[in-house]
Coordinates of C-alpha atoms in Angstrom, one line a residue:
Chain A
M1 CA 42.4 9.1 210.7
Q2 CA 43.9 11.9 212.9
K3 CA 46.8 9.5 213.6
T4 CA 48.1 9.4 210.0
I5 CA 48.2 13.1 209.6
S6 CA 50.3 13.7 212.7
M7 CA 52.8 11.0 212.0
P8 CA 55.7 13.1 210.5
N9 CA 55.6 15.3 213.6
V10 CA 56.1 12.3 215.9
N11 CA 59.0 11.2 213.8
L12 CA 60.7 14.5 213.8
S13 CA 60.3 14.7 217.6
Q14 CA 61.9 11.3 217.8
G15 CA 64.9 12.1 215.6
E16 CA 65.9 15.7 215.9
Q17 CA 64.4 16.7 219.2
R18 CA 65.4 13.7 221.2
S19 CA 66.7 16.0 223.9
S20 CA 63.3 17.4 224.8
S21 CA 61.5 14.2 225.6
L22 CA 58.5 15.8 227.0
K23 CA 57.2 17.3 223.8
P24 CA 56.4 14.0 221.9
V25 CA 54.8 12.6 225.1
G26 CA 52.5 15.6 225.3
L27 CA 51.8 15.4 221.6
G28 CA 51.1 11.7 221.9
L29 CA 48.7 12.3 224.8
L30 CA 46.9 14.9 222.7
I31 CA 46.5 12.6 219.8
A32 CA 45.4 9.8 222.1
A33 CA 42.8 12.1 223.7
A34 CA 41.6 13.1 220.2
Y35 CA 41.4 9.5 219.1
F36 CA 39.5 8.4 222.2
V37 CA 37.0 11.2 222.0
A38 CA 36.6 11.8 218.2
I39 CA 36.3 8.3 216.9
P40 CA 33.4 7.2 219.1
L41 CA 31.7 10.6 218.6
V42 CA 32.0 10.3 214.8
F43 CA 31.7 6.5 214.3
G44 CA 30.2 5.5 217.6
A45 CA 26.9 4.5 216.0
N46 CA 28.6 2.3 213.4
G47 CA 29.6 -0.9 215.1
Y48 CA 31.4 -2.3 212.1
L49 CA 33.7 0.7 211.8
L50 CA 34.4 0.7 215.5
N51 CA 35.3 -2.9 215.2
V52 CA 37.7 -2.1 212.4
F53 CA 39.4 0.5 214.5
T54 CA 39.6 -1.9 217.4
T55 CA 41.2 -4.6 215.2
M56 CA 43.6 -2.1 213.7
A57 CA 44.8 -1.0 217.1
A58 CA 45.3 -4.5 218.4
V59 CA 47.0 -5.7 215.2
S60 CA 49.4 -2.7 215.4
F61 CA 50.1 -3.6 219.0
I62 CA 51.2 -7.1 218.0
S63 CA 53.2 -5.7 215.0
F64 CA 55.2 -3.5 217.4
G65 CA 56.8 -6.8 218.6
V66 CA 57.8 -7.7 215.0
W67 CA 59.2 -4.3 214.6
L68 CA 61.4 -4.8 217.6
T69 CA 62.9 -8.0 216.3
F70 CA 63.6 -6.1 213.0
A71 CA 65.4 -3.6 215.1
I72 CA 67.9 -6.3 216.2
G73 CA 68.2 -7.5 212.6
R74 CA 66.0 -10.6 212.7
I75 CA 63.1 -11.4 210.5
N76 CA 60.5 -12.7 212.9
L77 CA 57.7 -14.9 211.5
A78 CA 56.9 -16.5 214.8
Q79 CA 54.7 -13.6 216.0
A80 CA 51.4 -15.3 215.1
G81 CA 52.6 -18.5 216.9
F82 CA 53.2 -16.6 220.1
A83 CA 49.9 -14.7 219.7
L84 CA 48.2 -18.1 219.4
I85 CA 50.0 -19.2 222.6
G86 CA 48.7 -16.0 224.4
A87 CA 45.2 -16.6 223.0
Y88 CA 45.1 -20.2 224.3
V89 CA 46.5 -19.2 227.7
T90 CA 43.7 -16.7 228.2
A91 CA 41.1 -19.0 226.8
I92 CA 42.1 -22.0 229.0
L93 CA 42.5 -19.9 232.2
V94 CA 39.3 -18.0 231.7
S95 CA 37.1 -20.9 230.6
R96 CA 38.5 -23.7 232.7
L97 CA 39.6 -22.0 235.9
G98 CA 37.5 -18.8 235.8
I99 CA 40.4 -16.5 236.3
S100 CA 39.7 -12.8 235.6
F101 CA 40.6 -11.6 232.1
W102 CA 42.5 -8.7 233.7
I103 CA 44.9 -11.1 235.2
C104 CA 45.1 -13.3 232.1
L105 CA 45.9 -10.4 229.8
P106 CA 49.4 -9.7 231.2
L107 CA 49.8 -13.3 232.2
S108 CA 49.4 -14.5 228.6
G109 CA 52.0 -12.0 227.6
A110 CA 54.3 -13.3 230.3
V111 CA 53.8 -16.9 229.3
A112 CA 54.5 -16.1 225.7
A113 CA 57.6 -14.1 226.7
L114 CA 58.9 -17.0 228.9
L115 CA 58.4 -19.5 226.1
G116 CA 59.9 -17.0 223.7
G117 CA 62.9 -16.8 225.9
L118 CA 63.3 -20.6 226.1
I119 CA 62.9 -21.1 222.3
G120 CA 64.6 -17.8 221.4
W121 CA 67.8 -18.5 223.3
P122 CA 69.0 -21.3 220.9
V123 CA 67.1 -20.1 217.8
L124 CA 68.4 -16.6 217.9
R125 CA 71.9 -17.9 217.1
L126 CA 70.6 -18.3 213.6
K127 CA 70.6 -15.3 211.3
G128 CA 69.0 -13.9 208.2
V129 CA 67.0 -16.4 206.1
Y130 CA 67.6 -19.3 208.5
F131 CA 65.9 -17.3 211.3
A132 CA 63.0 -16.4 209.1
M133 CA 62.5 -20.0 208.1
I134 CA 62.8 -21.4 211.6
T135 CA 60.4 -18.8 213.0
L136 CA 57.9 -19.7 210.3
C137 CA 58.2 -23.3 211.4
I138 CA 57.6 -22.2 215.0
T139 CA 54.3 -20.6 214.0
E140 CA 53.3 -23.8 212.3
A141 CA 54.4 -25.8 215.3
C142 CA 52.2 -23.8 217.5
R143 CA 49.2 -24.5 215.3
L144 CA 50.0 -28.2 215.4
T145 CA 50.5 -28.2 219.1
A146 CA 47.0 -26.7 219.5
L147 CA 45.7 -29.5 217.2
S148 CA 47.7 -32.3 218.9
F149 CA 46.6 -31.9 222.5
P150 CA 42.8 -31.8 222.4
A151 CA 42.6 -32.6 226.2
L152 CA 44.0 -29.1 226.8
T153 CA 43.1 -27.1 223.7
N154 CA 39.9 -28.9 222.5
G155 CA 41.7 -29.6 219.2
A156 CA 40.2 -28.3 215.9
Q157 CA 36.8 -27.4 217.6
G158 CA 38.6 -24.7 219.5
I159 CA 37.6 -23.1 222.7
V160 CA 34.4 -21.2 222.2
D161 CA 31.9 -19.1 224.2
L162 CA 34.6 -17.3 226.3
P163 CA 33.1 -15.0 228.9
L164 CA 33.4 -11.3 228.4
P165 CA 35.9 -9.5 230.7
G166 CA 34.4 -8.9 234.2
E167 CA 34.9 -5.9 236.3
L168 CA 38.3 -4.9 237.5
S169 CA 38.3 -3.6 241.1
L170 CA 41.0 -2.6 243.5
F171 CA 40.1 -2.5 247.2
G172 CA 36.4 -2.6 246.4
L173 CA 36.8 0.3 244.0
T174 CA 35.6 -0.4 240.5
I175 CA 38.3 0.7 238.0
I176 CA 36.9 -0.9 234.9
P177 CA 33.2 -2.0 234.9
A178 CA 32.3 -5.4 233.5
F179 CA 32.0 -5.5 229.7
E180 CA 28.4 -5.7 228.5
K181 CA 27.2 -8.1 225.9
G182 CA 27.3 -6.7 222.4
A183 CA 29.0 -3.5 223.5
R184 CA 31.9 -2.5 221.2
L185 CA 33.1 0.6 222.8
P186 CA 34.9 -1.1 225.8
F187 CA 36.9 -3.2 223.4
F188 CA 37.7 -0.1 221.3
Y189 CA 39.1 1.7 224.4
L190 CA 41.0 -1.4 225.6
A191 CA 42.6 -1.9 222.2
G192 CA 43.4 1.8 221.9
T193 CA 44.9 1.9 225.4
M194 CA 47.0 -1.2 224.7
M195 CA 48.2 0.2 221.4
L196 CA 49.2 3.6 222.9
L197 CA 50.9 2.0 225.9
G198 CA 52.7 -0.4 223.6
L199 CA 53.8 2.4 221.3
W200 CA 54.9 4.5 224.3
F201 CA 57.0 1.7 225.7
M202 CA 58.5 1.0 222.2
W203 CA 59.4 4.7 221.9
L204 CA 61.0 4.7 225.3
L205 CA 63.0 1.6 224.4
D206 CA 64.0 3.0 221.1
T207 CA 65.3 6.3 222.4
S208 CA 67.0 4.7 225.4
R209 CA 70.5 3.3 225.5
V210 CA 69.0 -0.2 225.1
G211 CA 67.5 0.9 221.8
A212 CA 70.9 2.0 220.6
V213 CA 72.3 -1.4 221.7
F214 CA 69.5 -3.1 219.7
R215 CA 70.4 -1.1 216.6
S216 CA 74.0 -2.0 217.0
L217 CA 73.1 -5.7 217.0
R218 CA 71.4 -5.2 213.6
Q219 CA 74.5 -3.5 212.1
N220 CA 77.2 -5.7 213.4
E221 CA 76.9 -8.3 216.1
D222 CA 80.6 -9.1 216.3
L223 CA 81.5 -5.4 216.6
A224 CA 78.8 -5.0 219.3
S225 CA 80.2 -7.9 221.3
S226 CA 83.7 -6.5 221.0
L227 CA 82.5 -3.4 222.7
G228 CA 81.5 -5.5 225.7
I229 CA 77.8 -5.9 224.8
N230 CA 76.3 -9.2 225.9
V231 CA 74.9 -9.9 222.5
A232 CA 73.1 -13.1 223.4
K233 CA 71.4 -11.5 226.4
Y234 CA 70.2 -8.4 224.6
R235 CA 68.8 -10.3 221.6
V236 CA 66.9 -12.7 223.9
V237 CA 65.5 -9.7 225.8
A238 CA 64.3 -8.1 222.6
F239 CA 62.7 -11.3 221.4
M240 CA 61.0 -11.8 224.8
V241 CA 59.6 -8.3 224.7
S242 CA 58.4 -9.0 221.2
C243 CA 56.7 -12.3 222.4
F244 CA 55.1 -10.4 225.2
Y245 CA 53.4 -8.1 222.7
A246 CA 52.3 -11.1 220.7
G247 CA 50.9 -13.0 223.8
A248 CA 49.0 -10.0 225.1
G249 CA 47.6 -9.2 221.7
G250 CA 46.6 -12.8 221.2
A251 CA 44.8 -12.8 224.6
F252 CA 43.0 -9.6 223.5
F253 CA 41.8 -11.2 220.2
A254 CA 40.6 -14.3 222.0
T255 CA 38.5 -12.2 224.3
L256 CA 37.3 -9.9 221.5
Q257 CA 36.1 -12.8 219.3
Q258 CA 35.2 -14.9 222.4
N259 CA 36.7 -18.0 220.8
V260 CA 40.1 -19.4 219.8
Y261 CA 40.9 -22.0 217.2
P262 CA 44.2 -23.4 216.0
T263 CA 43.7 -21.3 212.9
T264 CA 43.0 -18.0 214.7
F265 CA 46.7 -17.1 214.2
Q266 CA 48.6 -18.8 211.4
V267 CA 51.5 -18.3 209.0
L268 CA 49.6 -15.7 206.9
D269 CA 49.1 -13.6 210.0
S270 CA 52.8 -13.6 210.7
V271 CA 53.4 -12.5 207.2
Y272 CA 50.9 -9.7 207.5
F273 CA 52.4 -8.4 210.8
M274 CA 55.7 -8.2 209.0
V275 CA 54.1 -6.5 206.0
Y276 CA 52.6 -3.8 208.3
C277 CA 56.1 -3.1 209.7
F278 CA 57.5 -2.9 206.2
V279 CA 54.8 -0.7 204.6
G280 CA 55.1 1.8 207.5
G281 CA 58.9 1.8 207.5
L282 CA 61.4 -0.1 209.5
E283 CA 63.2 2.9 210.8
F284 CA 60.3 4.4 212.6
V285 CA 58.7 3.3 215.9
V286 CA 55.2 4.3 214.5
G287 CA 55.9 2.3 211.3
P288 CA 53.8 -0.7 212.3
L289 CA 50.9 1.5 213.3
V290 CA 51.0 3.4 210.0
G291 CA 51.4 0.2 208.0
A292 CA 48.5 -1.5 209.8
V293 CA 46.3 1.5 209.4
V294 CA 47.1 1.9 205.7
M295 CA 46.9 -1.8 204.8
M296 CA 43.9 -2.7 206.9
S297 CA 41.8 0.2 205.8
S298 CA 42.6 -0.5 202.2
F299 CA 41.6 -4.1 202.8
E300 CA 38.3 -2.9 204.3
L301 CA 37.8 -0.5 201.4
L302 CA 38.2 -3.4 199.0
H303 CA 35.4 -5.2 200.7
D304 CA 33.0 -4.6 197.8
F305 CA 35.2 -6.7 195.5
H306 CA 34.2 -9.8 197.5
R307 CA 36.2 -12.7 196.1
Y308 CA 38.7 -10.5 194.4
Q309 CA 39.4 -8.7 197.7
T310 CA 42.5 -10.7 198.6
V311 CA 44.0 -10.7 195.1
I312 CA 43.7 -7.0 194.8
F313 CA 45.0 -6.6 198.3
S314 CA 48.1 -8.7 197.8
G315 CA 48.7 -7.0 194.4
L316 CA 48.6 -3.7 196.3
M317 CA 51.0 -5.1 198.8
I318 CA 53.5 -6.1 196.0
L319 CA 53.1 -2.7 194.4
C320 CA 53.8 -1.0 197.8
I321 CA 57.1 -3.0 198.1
L322 CA 58.0 -2.2 194.5
L323 CA 57.3 1.5 194.7
M324 CA 58.3 2.2 198.3
P325 CA 60.8 -0.4 199.4
N326 CA 61.7 1.6 202.5
G327 CA 58.1 2.2 203.7
I328 CA 55.6 5.1 203.5
L329 CA 57.2 7.1 206.3
S330 CA 60.5 7.2 204.5
V331 CA 58.8 8.7 201.5
I332 CA 57.0 11.3 203.7
K333 CA 60.2 12.1 205.5
R334 CA 62.1 12.6 202.3
R335 CA 59.4 14.9 201.0
S336 CA 59.3 17.0 204.1
G337 CA 63.1 17.0 204.3
K338 CA 63.3 18.4 200.7
S339 CA 60.7 21.1 201.3
E340 CA 62.6 22.2 204.4
E341 CA 65.9 22.3 202.6
A342 CA 64.5 24.2 199.6
P343 CA 64.1 27.7 201.2
N344 CA 67.6 27.5 202.8
A345 CA 69.3 26.9 199.5
Chain B
M1 CA 59.1 -51.6 207.9
T2 CA 60.0 -52.2 204.3
Q3 CA 56.7 -50.6 203.4
V4 CA 57.7 -47.5 205.4
M5 CA 61.1 -47.4 203.8
L6 CA 59.6 -47.6 200.3
N7 CA 57.1 -44.9 201.2
A8 CA 60.0 -42.8 202.4
L9 CA 61.7 -43.3 199.1
V10 CA 58.7 -42.2 197.1
V11 CA 58.2 -39.1 199.2
G12 CA 61.9 -38.4 199.4
T13 CA 62.6 -38.4 195.7
T14 CA 59.8 -35.9 195.0
Y15 CA 60.7 -33.8 198.0
A16 CA 64.3 -33.7 196.7
L17 CA 63.0 -32.2 193.5
I18 CA 61.1 -29.5 195.4
A19 CA 64.2 -28.8 197.5
L20 CA 66.4 -28.6 194.4
G21 CA 64.2 -25.9 192.9
I22 CA 64.3 -23.7 196.0
T23 CA 68.0 -24.3 196.4
I24 CA 68.8 -23.2 192.8
I25 CA 66.9 -20.0 193.3
F26 CA 68.5 -19.4 196.7
S27 CA 72.1 -20.1 195.6
I28 CA 72.1 -17.8 192.6
M29 CA 69.8 -15.0 193.8
K30 CA 70.1 -15.2 197.6
V31 CA 66.3 -15.1 197.7
V32 CA 64.3 -17.6 199.6
N33 CA 61.3 -18.3 197.4
F34 CA 58.4 -18.2 199.8
A35 CA 56.1 -18.7 196.8
H36 CA 57.6 -22.1 196.0
G37 CA 54.7 -24.1 197.5
Q38 CA 52.2 -22.0 195.5
L39 CA 54.2 -22.6 192.3
Y40 CA 54.1 -26.3 193.1
M41 CA 50.3 -26.1 193.5
I42 CA 50.0 -24.3 190.1
G43 CA 52.1 -27.0 188.5
G44 CA 49.6 -29.6 189.9
F45 CA 46.7 -27.7 188.4
V46 CA 48.4 -27.3 185.1
V47 CA 48.7 -31.1 184.8
Y48 CA 45.1 -31.5 186.0
Y49 CA 43.8 -29.1 183.3
F50 CA 45.8 -30.6 180.4
N51 CA 45.1 -34.1 181.4
V52 CA 41.5 -34.1 182.7
V53 CA 39.9 -30.9 181.3
F54 CA 41.6 -30.9 177.9
G55 CA 42.0 -34.7 177.7
L56 CA 45.7 -34.6 176.6
P57 CA 48.2 -37.2 177.8
F58 CA 49.6 -36.9 181.3
W59 CA 53.2 -36.5 180.1
F60 CA 52.3 -33.6 177.9
G61 CA 50.8 -31.9 180.9
L62 CA 53.9 -32.6 182.9
V63 CA 56.1 -30.9 180.3
M64 CA 53.7 -28.0 180.2
S65 CA 53.8 -27.7 184.0
F66 CA 57.5 -27.2 183.8
V67 CA 57.2 -24.7 180.9
I68 CA 54.3 -22.7 182.3
V69 CA 55.5 -22.4 185.9
G70 CA 59.1 -21.8 184.6
L71 CA 57.9 -18.9 182.5
L72 CA 56.0 -17.6 185.5
G73 CA 59.2 -17.7 187.4
V74 CA 61.1 -15.8 184.6
A75 CA 58.4 -13.2 184.7
M76 CA 58.6 -13.0 188.5
E77 CA 62.4 -12.4 188.3
L78 CA 62.2 -9.8 185.5
F79 CA 59.3 -7.7 186.8
L80 CA 59.4 -8.2 190.6
F81 CA 62.7 -9.3 192.0
R82 CA 65.1 -7.6 189.7
P83 CA 63.7 -4.0 190.0
V84 CA 63.5 -4.4 193.8
M85 CA 66.9 -6.0 194.2
L86 CA 68.5 -3.2 192.2
R87 CA 67.2 -0.6 194.6
V88 CA 67.4 -2.1 198.1
K89 CA 70.2 -3.8 199.9
R90 CA 68.2 -5.4 202.8
E91 CA 67.4 -9.0 202.1
E92 CA 64.2 -8.7 204.1
V93 CA 62.5 -6.8 201.2
T94 CA 63.0 -9.5 198.6
M95 CA 61.8 -12.1 201.2
L96 CA 58.7 -10.0 201.8
L97 CA 58.2 -9.7 198.0
A98 CA 58.3 -13.4 197.7
M99 CA 55.7 -13.7 200.5
G100 CA 53.5 -11.1 198.8
T101 CA 53.7 -13.1 195.6
A102 CA 52.8 -16.2 197.5
V103 CA 49.6 -14.6 198.8
F104 CA 48.8 -13.2 195.4
L105 CA 49.3 -16.5 193.6
E106 CA 47.2 -18.4 196.2
S107 CA 44.3 -16.0 196.1
L108 CA 44.4 -15.8 192.3
A109 CA 44.4 -19.6 192.1
L110 CA 41.4 -19.7 194.4
I111 CA 39.5 -17.6 191.9
V112 CA 40.7 -19.4 188.8
F113 CA 40.9 -23.0 190.0
G114 CA 38.2 -23.0 192.8
E115 CA 38.3 -24.7 196.1
K116 CA 37.9 -28.3 195.0
Q117 CA 40.5 -30.9 195.5
R118 CA 41.7 -32.1 192.0
G119 CA 43.3 -35.3 191.0
V120 CA 44.2 -37.1 187.7
P121 CA 43.4 -40.7 186.7
P122 CA 46.1 -43.1 187.7
I123 CA 49.1 -43.1 185.3
A124 CA 49.7 -46.8 185.7
T125 CA 47.6 -49.7 187.1
G126 CA 48.6 -52.6 189.2
V127 CA 50.6 -53.3 192.3
V128 CA 54.2 -54.5 192.4
D129 CA 55.6 -56.7 195.2
L130 CA 58.9 -55.4 196.3
F131 CA 60.9 -57.1 199.1
G132 CA 57.7 -58.2 200.7
A133 CA 56.1 -54.7 200.6
R134 CA 53.4 -53.7 198.1
L135 CA 53.8 -50.6 196.0
P136 CA 51.3 -49.3 193.4
T137 CA 53.0 -49.1 189.9
G138 CA 52.0 -45.5 189.7
R139 CA 54.3 -44.7 192.6
I140 CA 57.2 -46.6 191.1
V141 CA 56.7 -44.6 187.9
V142 CA 56.8 -41.4 189.9
I143 CA 60.0 -42.5 191.7
V144 CA 61.7 -43.4 188.5
V145 CA 60.7 -40.2 186.7
A146 CA 61.7 -38.1 189.7
A147 CA 65.1 -39.8 190.0
M148 CA 65.7 -39.4 186.3
L149 CA 64.9 -35.7 186.5
I150 CA 67.2 -35.2 189.5
A151 CA 70.0 -37.1 187.5
A152 CA 69.4 -34.9 184.5
L153 CA 69.4 -31.8 186.5
M154 CA 72.6 -32.7 188.2
A155 CA 74.2 -33.5 184.9
F156 CA 72.9 -30.2 183.4
I157 CA 74.4 -28.2 186.3
G158 CA 77.6 -30.2 186.5
Y159 CA 78.6 -30.6 182.9
T160 CA 77.0 -28.1 180.6
K161 CA 78.3 -24.6 179.9
T162 CA 75.1 -23.0 181.3
G163 CA 75.3 -25.2 184.4
R164 CA 78.8 -24.1 185.0
A165 CA 77.8 -20.5 184.6
L166 CA 75.0 -21.0 187.1
R167 CA 77.5 -22.5 189.6
A168 CA 79.9 -19.7 189.0
M169 CA 77.2 -17.1 189.6
A170 CA 76.3 -18.7 192.9
Q171 CA 79.9 -18.3 194.0
D172 CA 80.8 -14.9 192.7
R173 CA 78.6 -12.7 190.6
E174 CA 81.3 -10.1 189.6
A175 CA 83.9 -12.7 188.6
T176 CA 81.3 -14.5 186.5
A177 CA 80.4 -11.3 184.8
L178 CA 84.0 -10.7 184.1
Q179 CA 84.2 -14.0 182.3
G180 CA 81.7 -12.7 179.8
V181 CA 78.6 -14.4 181.2
N182 CA 75.4 -12.5 180.7
L183 CA 74.1 -12.3 184.3
K184 CA 70.7 -10.8 183.5
W185 CA 69.8 -13.6 181.2
L186 CA 71.3 -16.2 183.4
S187 CA 69.6 -15.1 186.6
A188 CA 66.2 -15.0 184.9
M189 CA 66.9 -18.5 183.5
G190 CA 68.0 -19.8 186.9
F191 CA 64.9 -18.5 188.6
G192 CA 62.8 -20.0 185.9
L193 CA 64.6 -23.3 186.2
G194 CA 64.0 -23.3 190.0
T195 CA 60.3 -22.5 189.7
G196 CA 59.9 -24.9 186.8
L197 CA 61.1 -27.6 189.1
A198 CA 58.5 -26.6 191.6
G199 CA 55.9 -26.9 188.9
L200 CA 57.3 -30.2 187.7
S201 CA 57.2 -31.8 191.2
G202 CA 53.7 -30.5 191.7
G203 CA 52.7 -32.0 188.3
L204 CA 54.3 -35.3 189.2
L205 CA 52.8 -35.6 192.6
V206 CA 49.3 -34.8 191.4
A207 CA 49.5 -38.4 190.0
I208 CA 49.7 -39.7 193.6
F209 CA 48.1 -37.1 195.8
A210 CA 45.4 -34.7 194.7
V211 CA 46.1 -31.0 194.7
H212 CA 44.1 -28.1 196.1
T213 CA 44.6 -24.4 196.2
G214 CA 45.6 -24.3 199.9
A215 CA 48.4 -26.8 199.5
G216 CA 51.1 -24.2 198.9
T217 CA 52.0 -23.1 202.4
A218 CA 52.5 -26.6 203.7
I219 CA 54.8 -27.4 200.8
S220 CA 56.7 -24.2 201.3
I221 CA 57.2 -25.1 205.0
K222 CA 58.4 -28.6 204.0
A223 CA 60.8 -27.1 201.5
F224 CA 62.2 -24.8 204.2
L225 CA 62.6 -27.8 206.5
M226 CA 64.5 -29.7 203.8
I227 CA 66.9 -26.9 203.0
M228 CA 67.5 -26.2 206.7
I229 CA 68.3 -29.9 207.2
G230 CA 70.5 -30.2 204.2
G231 CA 72.0 -26.7 204.2
A232 CA 70.7 -23.7 202.2
G233 CA 72.3 -23.2 198.8
V234 CA 73.9 -26.6 198.4
L235 CA 72.5 -28.9 195.8
S236 CA 73.6 -32.2 197.4
G237 CA 72.2 -30.9 200.7
A238 CA 68.9 -30.3 199.1
I239 CA 68.7 -33.9 197.9
L240 CA 69.8 -35.2 201.3
G241 CA 67.3 -32.9 203.1
G242 CA 64.5 -34.2 200.9
F243 CA 65.3 -37.8 201.7
V244 CA 65.7 -37.1 205.4
L245 CA 62.4 -35.3 205.6
G246 CA 60.7 -38.0 203.5
F247 CA 62.0 -40.6 205.9
L248 CA 61.1 -38.8 209.1
E249 CA 57.6 -38.1 207.7
S250 CA 57.0 -41.7 206.6
V251 CA 58.2 -43.2 209.9
G252 CA 56.2 -40.6 211.8
Y253 CA 52.9 -41.2 209.9
A254 CA 53.3 -44.9 210.4
L255 CA 53.7 -44.6 214.2
L256 CA 52.0 -41.4 215.3
P257 CA 48.8 -39.4 214.6
G258 CA 49.1 -36.9 211.8
S259 CA 49.6 -33.5 213.4
L260 CA 52.0 -34.8 216.0
T261 CA 54.4 -36.1 213.4
F262 CA 55.2 -32.6 212.1
L263 CA 55.3 -31.2 215.5
I264 CA 58.1 -33.7 216.4
I265 CA 59.9 -33.0 213.1
F266 CA 59.9 -29.3 213.9
L267 CA 61.3 -30.0 217.3
I268 CA 64.0 -32.3 215.8
V269 CA 64.9 -29.7 213.2
I270 CA 65.1 -26.9 215.8
C271 CA 67.4 -29.0 218.1
F272 CA 69.4 -30.0 215.0
L273 CA 69.9 -26.4 214.0
I274 CA 71.3 -25.6 217.5
V275 CA 74.0 -28.2 216.9
R276 CA 74.6 -27.4 213.2
P277 CA 73.2 -24.0 212.3
N278 CA 74.2 -24.4 208.6
G279 CA 72.6 -27.8 208.0
I280 CA 74.4 -31.0 207.1
M281 CA 76.1 -29.8 204.0
G282 CA 75.8 -26.0 204.4
K283 CA 78.6 -23.5 204.4
P284 CA 78.6 -20.9 207.2
W285 CA 77.2 -17.6 205.9
G286 CA 75.7 -14.5 207.5

């Protein structure tokens, strides 16, 4: 909850105070510390709520990737597909070969990024609606691949009973102890760390020269290439980074749920990742996080409506788009912008 | 092989109807209707309710599927897409709106219609021998009706005043408005026509395949494949795309296990789009 309140500050520091880059980092660390200490203190006893926070963090981590492809002007609906790839990479490596989760987590991201690069190179030539449709098909193709090769993926039965992450040690020094059965806090911390690192990297990327190049791709690719920017290279890089987020996030979910099925990530999840980016606001790095927090907590709050939950939720989603087509953060920004201007005038 | 070709023809004609609906909406509104499959599903349920639950003739249900889903489309255009399109310039927003509508319609359908698979009694009995292949009469009726509908639609768009106005609007909105065409009315009507076609194809196919509430996404994906093959926004391309997909699917199902067929179709389409990003008939656009 602390996160939502401090959002406008983070945005300001991104836009107007880009020169002093230390300030937002310090602020971010402060929020991170508060998040890591306060949430377990307040909700630590409530396993369900802790789980919600964990899921929120991991989902916003995956959504950051979608946000990056939006930054280059592409509507990416393949995110769930690459998350599924990451989930299966981890599941297969952990269950069949007994490789440590801590190696699998980045490896899943890398595999997803590599595949993303291979598929993205030709597919990224498409624009607008065509790209959206083809990426939607990629998500579906990933699900079908998982179904079609039961020797590797165990088909519709999925890979179940994945072991929990073991201990991570370096030169005999335990860095992260093995996860205990039924313990939710380790996953909470892992998801939180992933989300913060992911956000930090996105922020670095967005404020760097590369971020400016990405934005130029969205505005006008021809103009960008006339300035000597290798358009094809940059958009593939952006897509690969996005796929890395998906793959690592997928690996996390596979381990959290200790199973993976072809339906673990499907078209609807791709749509939701995109919705989170939108609801938060596409112009803001923290947009996906805000969107995920707002939408997912409202989904959880609607829990009591049981079978009407999804109807009300999707109705809410439509209402959000109708009332705030540029996202929540743009509304907040406009408000704060107005109140700042008022005394000057 | 004749059997496979005939199956391709059956599937292709109905697919062409679906693709035509999504193409009409796309060409006049520049919106990809992600809810198309859900509207198709609703069309199927409308026929089921009129035919099985209320005991009225199948053909009446079919007409109603066009009317009801068409009106639903008009309402979508008036209350959802128009207000949003007036305020935002980014095409992503309307796409997302269509996706939100798709989720909304599907979850609503799940509550109203339930989870069960629903079918209607066969519309015709008997089997016809055709070039050495056997085809149930019901399927032949479906082909003939679908072909007639496509012909009627092409005639409507090609030769009537409203059809001409629709085509003009797809080319240039401002110029059409300058000719005294009421764009507001026309775009609502075009949207309704497109969604009505989705409902109609759903209602028609319920006679062959049963329908269930989760059918929407698969149909939407097929519709996207068709318009990607044929070229988005081109009516002839939509028909062609429908037949190409119907053919690929029928051949695939005859030779390969189910899930592998579509995986291969996806790969073919991706490779095809690398060579021709605008589809077979499509015009280049940004």
